[in-house]
CSV table of C-alpha atoms in Angstrom, one decimal:
chain,number,residue,atom,x,y,z
M,1,MET,CA,102.5,106.8,114.5
M,2,ARG,CA,102.8,103.9,112.1
M,3,GLU,CA,101.0,100.7,112.1
M,4,ALA,CA,102.7,97.6,111.3
M,5,THR,CA,100.4,96.0,108.7
M,6,PRO,CA,100.9,93.7,105.8
M,7,GLY,CA,98.8,95.7,103.6
M,8,PRO,CA,98.5,99.7,103.4
M,9,LEU,CA,100.7,102.1,105.2
M,10,VAL,CA,98.5,103.1,108.3
M,11,LEU,CA,98.8,106.4,110.1
M,12,ASP,CA,97.4,106.4,113.6
M,13,VAL,CA,97.1,110.2,114.1
M,14,ARG,CA,96.8,111.6,117.4
M,15,GLY,CA,96.7,115.1,119.3
M,16,ARG,CA,94.8,116.7,116.2
M,17,PRO,CA,91.2,116.7,117.4
M,18,GLY,CA,90.3,118.9,114.4
M,19,PRO,CA,88.9,120.5,112.5
M,20,PRO,CA,91.7,120.0,110.0
M,21,PRO,CA,93.0,122.8,107.7
M,22,LEU,CA,91.5,121.0,104.8
M,23,ARG,CA,88.0,119.7,105.3
M,24,PHE,CA,84.4,119.4,104.1
M,25,VAL,CA,82.1,121.5,105.9
M,26,ARG,CA,78.5,120.5,106.4
M,27,ALA,CA,75.7,122.8,105.0
M,28,ARG,CA,73.0,124.4,107.3
M,29,ASP,CA,70.1,124.0,104.8
M,30,GLY,CA,70.7,120.3,104.0
M,31,GLY,CA,72.7,121.1,100.9
M,32,PRO,CA,76.0,119.3,99.9
M,33,PRO,CA,78.9,119.9,102.0
M,34,THR,CA,81.5,122.3,100.9
M,35,LEU,CA,85.2,121.9,100.9
M,36,HIS,CA,87.3,124.6,102.7
M,37,LEU,CA,91.0,125.2,103.4
M,38,GLY,CA,91.2,127.2,106.8
M,39,ASP,CA,88.6,129.7,106.5
M,40,ARG,CA,88.6,130.0,102.9
M,41,PRO,CA,85.7,127.9,100.9
M,42,LEU,CA,87.2,126.0,98.0
M,43,THR,CA,83.9,124.9,96.3
M,44,ARG,CA,80.3,126.1,96.3
M,45,ALA,CA,77.7,123.3,95.4
M,46,ARG,CA,74.0,122.4,95.1
M,47,TRP,CA,71.9,119.6,94.8
M,48,HIS,CA,69.9,119.4,91.6
M,49,GLY,CA,67.1,116.6,91.3
M,50,ASP,CA,65.0,114.7,93.7
M,51,GLY,CA,65.7,111.4,95.2
M,52,CYS,CA,69.0,109.4,95.6
M,53,CYS,CA,70.2,109.9,91.8
M,54,ARG,CA,70.9,113.4,92.2
M,55,GLU,CA,73.4,115.7,90.4
M,56,LEU,CA,75.7,117.7,92.2
M,57,HIS,CA,76.4,121.2,90.8
M,58,LEU,CA,79.9,122.2,91.7
M,59,ARG,CA,82.2,125.3,91.2
M,60,ARG,CA,85.5,125.2,92.5
M,61,LEU,CA,87.1,128.3,93.6
M,62,PRO,CA,90.9,129.1,93.7
M,63,GLY,CA,93.0,128.9,96.8
M,64,HIS,CA,93.9,125.1,96.8
M,65,ARG,CA,97.3,124.7,98.3
M,66,SER,CA,99.4,121.4,97.9
M,67,PRO,CA,100.2,119.5,100.9
M,68,LEU,CA,103.2,118.2,99.2
M,69,PRO,CA,106.5,120.5,98.7
M,70,PRO,CA,107.7,120.9,95.2
M,71,LEU,CA,109.2,117.7,93.6
M,72,ARG,CA,112.5,117.8,92.1
M,73,ALA,CA,113.4,115.6,89.1
M,74,ALA,CA,116.2,113.8,90.9
M,75,SER,CA,113.8,113.0,93.7
M,76,MET,CA,111.4,111.2,91.1
M,77,ARG,CA,114.6,109.3,90.0
M,78,THR,CA,115.6,107.8,93.3
M,79,PRO,CA,115.5,104.1,92.9
M,80,GLU,CA,112.9,102.2,94.5
M,81,ALA,CA,111.4,105.2,96.5
M,82,ASP,CA,108.3,104.3,98.7
M,83,TRP,CA,106.1,107.4,97.9
M,84,ARG,CA,103.8,106.0,100.5
M,85,HIS,CA,106.0,107.0,103.2
M,86,ARG,CA,107.2,110.3,101.7
M,87,CYS,CA,103.6,111.2,101.2
M,88,ALA,CA,102.9,110.3,104.7
M,89,ARG,CA,105.6,112.4,106.1
M,90,TRP,CA,104.5,115.3,104.3
M,91,LEU,CA,101.0,115.2,105.1
M,92,GLU,CA,101.8,114.9,108.6
M,93,ASP,CA,103.8,117.9,108.4
M,94,THR,CA,101.9,120.2,106.0
M,95,PRO,CA,99.7,123.2,107.2
M,96,HIS,CA,97.2,122.4,104.4
M,97,GLY,CA,96.1,119.0,104.6
M,98,PRO,CA,93.2,116.9,105.9
M,99,LEU,CA,94.8,114.9,108.7
M,100,HIS,CA,93.0,114.7,112.1
M,101,ASP,CA,92.8,112.1,115.0
M,102,GLY,CA,92.0,108.8,113.7
M,103,ARG,CA,93.4,106.0,111.6
M,104,TRP,CA,94.2,106.8,107.8
M,105,SER,CA,95.7,104.4,105.0
M,106,VAL,CA,98.1,105.7,102.5
M,107,THR,CA,98.2,103.3,99.5
M,108,ALA,CA,99.9,102.8,96.2
M,109,ARG,CA,97.4,102.4,93.4
M,110,ALA,CA,98.4,101.7,89.6
M,111,SER,CA,95.2,101.1,88.2
M,112,PHE,CA,91.6,101.8,88.4
M,113,ALA,CA,88.4,100.9,87.2
M,114,PRO,CA,87.7,101.7,83.4
M,115,GLY,CA,86.4,105.1,82.8
M,116,ILE,CA,87.6,106.7,86.0
M,117,TRP,CA,90.7,108.6,84.2
M,118,THR,CA,88.7,108.9,81.1
M,119,GLU,CA,84.7,109.7,81.2
M,120,ASP,CA,84.8,110.6,84.9
M,121,PHE,CA,87.8,112.5,85.1
M,122,VAL,CA,86.9,116.2,85.3
M,123,ARG,CA,88.7,118.4,83.0
M,124,ASP,CA,86.6,121.5,82.7
M,125,TRP,CA,87.0,124.5,85.3
M,126,PRO,CA,85.5,125.9,87.3
M,127,ASP,CA,82.1,124.2,86.9
M,128,ALA,CA,81.2,120.6,87.1
M,129,VAL,CA,78.2,118.3,87.1
M,130,LEU,CA,78.8,115.1,89.1
M,131,ALA,CA,76.0,112.4,88.7
M,132,LEU,CA,75.6,110.7,92.0
M,133,LEU,CA,74.1,107.4,91.3
M,134,CYS,CA,71.7,105.5,93.7
M,135,GLY,CA,74.0,103.5,96.1
M,136,GLY,CA,77.0,104.1,93.9
M,137,GLY,CA,78.1,107.6,94.3
M,138,TRP,CA,79.8,109.2,91.5
M,139,HIS,CA,83.3,107.4,91.2
M,140,GLY,CA,85.7,109.7,89.6
M,141,VAL,CA,88.7,112.0,90.0
M,142,LEU,CA,88.1,115.7,90.7
M,143,PRO,CA,91.1,118.2,90.3
M,144,LEU,CA,91.3,121.2,92.5
M,145,ARG,CA,92.8,123.8,90.2
M,146,PRO,CA,92.7,124.2,86.5
M,147,LEU,CA,94.5,121.6,84.3
M,148,SER,CA,97.7,122.7,82.3
M,149,PRO,CA,97.6,121.9,78.6
M,150,PRO,CA,99.5,118.8,77.5
M,151,ASP,CA,102.1,121.0,75.8
M,152,ALA,CA,102.7,123.2,78.7
M,153,PRO,CA,106.4,123.2,79.8
M,154,ARG,CA,106.1,121.5,83.2
M,155,VAL,CA,103.9,118.8,81.7
M,156,LYS,CA,106.3,118.1,78.9
M,157,ALA,CA,109.0,117.6,81.4
M,158,TYR,CA,106.7,115.2,83.3
M,159,ARG,CA,105.7,113.5,80.2
M,160,LYS,CA,109.4,112.4,79.7
M,161,HIS,CA,109.3,110.9,83.3
M,162,ALA,CA,106.2,109.1,82.3
M,163,ARG,CA,108.0,107.6,79.4
M,164,ASP,CA,111.0,106.5,81.7
M,165,GLY,CA,108.7,105.0,84.2
M,166,THR,CA,110.1,107.6,87.0
M,167,LEU,CA,107.0,109.9,87.3
M,168,ALA,CA,105.9,110.6,90.8
M,169,PRO,CA,102.5,109.4,91.8
M,170,VAL,CA,99.6,111.6,91.9
M,171,LEU,CA,98.3,112.0,95.4
M,172,LEU,CA,94.5,111.5,95.8
M,173,TRP,CA,92.0,111.7,98.5
M,174,TRP,CA,89.3,109.1,98.6
M,175,VAL,CA,86.0,111.2,99.9
M,176,SER,CA,83.1,109.0,100.8
M,177,PHE,CA,80.0,111.0,99.7
M,178,LEU,CA,81.4,111.3,96.3
M,179,ASP,CA,82.7,108.0,96.2
M,180,GLY,CA,85.5,109.5,94.3
M,181,TRP,CA,89.0,111.1,94.6
M,182,LEU,CA,90.2,114.8,94.8
M,183,ILE,CA,93.7,115.6,93.5
M,184,LEU,CA,95.5,117.0,96.3
M,185,ASP,CA,98.9,117.2,94.7
M,186,GLY,CA,100.0,116.1,91.1
M,187,HIS,CA,97.6,117.8,88.5
M,188,ASP,CA,100.2,118.2,85.7
M,189,ARG,CA,101.7,114.7,86.5
M,190,ALA,CA,98.2,113.3,85.9
M,191,VAL,CA,98.0,115.3,82.7
M,192,ALA,CA,101.3,113.9,81.7
M,193,ALA,CA,100.7,110.4,82.4
M,194,LEU,CA,97.3,110.6,80.3
M,195,ALA,CA,98.9,112.5,77.5
M,196,GLU,CA,101.3,109.3,77.1
M,197,GLY,CA,98.4,107.1,76.8
M,198,ALA,CA,98.7,105.7,80.6
M,199,GLU,CA,97.0,106.1,83.9
M,200,PRO,CA,99.0,108.1,86.5
M,201,PRO,CA,100.4,106.0,89.0
M,202,CYS,CA,98.6,107.2,92.4
M,203,THR,CA,98.9,107.4,96.1
M,204,VAL,CA,95.8,107.2,97.8
M,205,LEU,CA,94.9,108.8,101.2
M,206,ALA,CA,91.7,107.4,102.9
M,207,ARG,CA,90.0,107.4,106.2
M,208,LEU,CA,89.8,104.1,108.3
M,209,PRO,CA,87.6,103.1,110.9
M,210,ASP,CA,88.8,103.5,114.5
M,211,GLU,CA,89.6,100.3,116.3
M,212,SER,CA,86.4,100.3,118.1
M,213,GLU,CA,84.3,100.7,115.1
M,214,TRP,CA,85.7,97.8,113.4
M,215,ARG,CA,85.7,95.5,116.3
M,216,ARG,CA,82.0,95.9,116.7
M,217,THR,CA,81.7,95.1,113.0
M,218,ALA,CA,84.0,92.1,113.6
M,219,ASP,CA,81.8,90.9,116.5
M,220,ALA,CA,78.6,91.3,114.3
M,221,VAL,CA,80.3,89.4,111.6
M,222,ALA,CA,81.5,86.6,113.9
M,223,GLU,CA,78.0,86.3,115.3
M,224,GLY,CA,76.5,85.8,111.7
M,225,HIS,CA,79.2,83.2,111.0
M,226,ALA,CA,78.6,81.2,114.2
M,227,GLU,CA,74.9,81.1,113.0
M,228,ARG,CA,75.8,79.8,109.6
M,229,MET,CA,78.2,77.1,110.9
M,230,SER,CA,75.6,76.1,113.3
M,231,ARG,CA,73.1,75.7,110.7
M,232,LEU,CA,75.6,73.6,108.7
M,233,SER,CA,76.3,71.3,111.6
M,234,GLU,CA,72.9,70.2,111.5
M,235,ARG,CA,73.0,68.8,108.0
M,236,PRO,CA,74.4,65.1,107.2
M,237,ALA,CA,78.2,65.0,107.1
M,238,GLY,CA,79.9,64.5,103.5
M,239,PRO,CA,82.1,65.9,101.2
M,240,GLY,CA,79.5,68.6,100.2
M,241,THR,CA,79.1,69.8,103.5
M,242,GLU,CA,82.9,69.9,104.3
M,243,ARG,CA,83.6,71.8,101.2
M,244,GLN,CA,80.9,74.4,102.2
M,245,ARG,CA,82.4,74.5,105.7
M,246,ALA,CA,85.7,75.4,104.2
M,247,VAL,CA,84.3,78.1,102.0
M,248,LEU,CA,82.5,79.6,104.8
M,249,GLU,CA,85.7,79.6,107.1
M,250,ARG,CA,87.9,81.1,104.4
M,251,GLY,CA,85.2,83.8,103.7
M,252,HIS,CA,84.9,84.6,107.5
M,253,ALA,CA,88.6,84.9,107.8
M,254,ASP,CA,89.0,87.3,104.9
M,255,ALA,CA,86.1,89.4,106.2
M,256,LEU,CA,87.8,89.9,109.4
M,257,ALA,CA,91.2,90.5,108.0
M,258,GLY,CA,90.1,93.3,105.8
M,259,LEU,CA,87.9,95.2,108.4
M,260,PRO,CA,90.5,97.3,109.9
M,261,TYR,CA,91.4,98.5,106.5
M,262,GLU,CA,88.0,99.2,104.7
M,263,GLU,CA,87.6,103.0,103.9
M,264,ALA,CA,85.6,105.0,106.4
M,265,PRO,CA,83.1,107.8,105.8
M,266,THR,CA,84.8,111.2,105.3
M,267,PRO,CA,83.8,113.5,108.2
M,268,LEU,CA,81.7,116.6,107.9
M,269,TRP,CA,82.7,119.4,109.9
M,270,PRO,CA,80.3,122.0,111.5
M,271,PRO,CA,80.6,125.4,110.1
M,272,ALA,CA,83.2,127.6,111.9
M,273,ASP,CA,80.6,130.1,113.5
M,274,ASP,CA,78.4,127.2,114.7
M,275,ALA,CA,77.6,127.6,118.4
């Protein structure tokens, strides 16, 4: 089911209570979550260090399955292709994806903060050390399979698409406890774009808050706004007060408009053999 929105493509997934095939599983011993596909773990992980600024020592395991079908060159050259809708349809149909009941956004993204696709793009395999900063997470891109070299035949073919502007986007999944992204599909396309000196175009999948959650937040925001406006009304009238009133009203409207589309925490599922 699609929600009509002026911003991202929003999927309202129903009838999939979970756990989904691709999911993060909670550790029993307080350790970091691990990624699973069905019964198969795709990562092993441990914390290193104390406090909130810890390192996540991660080993990725073979077994990742792309949720997208193989992409043909002709499909990438389709004029004005809306990859959000294509990826959404494939994600709904795949037996290897992370979708479960709730709201999800599928967003086109062409640029990222400096360093995301350079210093914080993990090129080594299978081990990685992710520095999780206090209050800021890690904020990088993590592949789920080994990266091909820039001169591999498939990458070379994608590099031509990158030069021609017809490269299909990389499918990323935003994961909240990392404050970063996993590559679900498009490892070779990412390598190709970077080899051509550009960031890869991306389609980003992210969990959104359920309606009941964002409406509770909206009520709290509205209450705070009413208190600020009440205090402002006690001040003498004048141009300065009116300007501040306009700023508060505009900020309040912007905050409410964005609440339904803010990224929500990535759920952690219990181990399969939990009672």
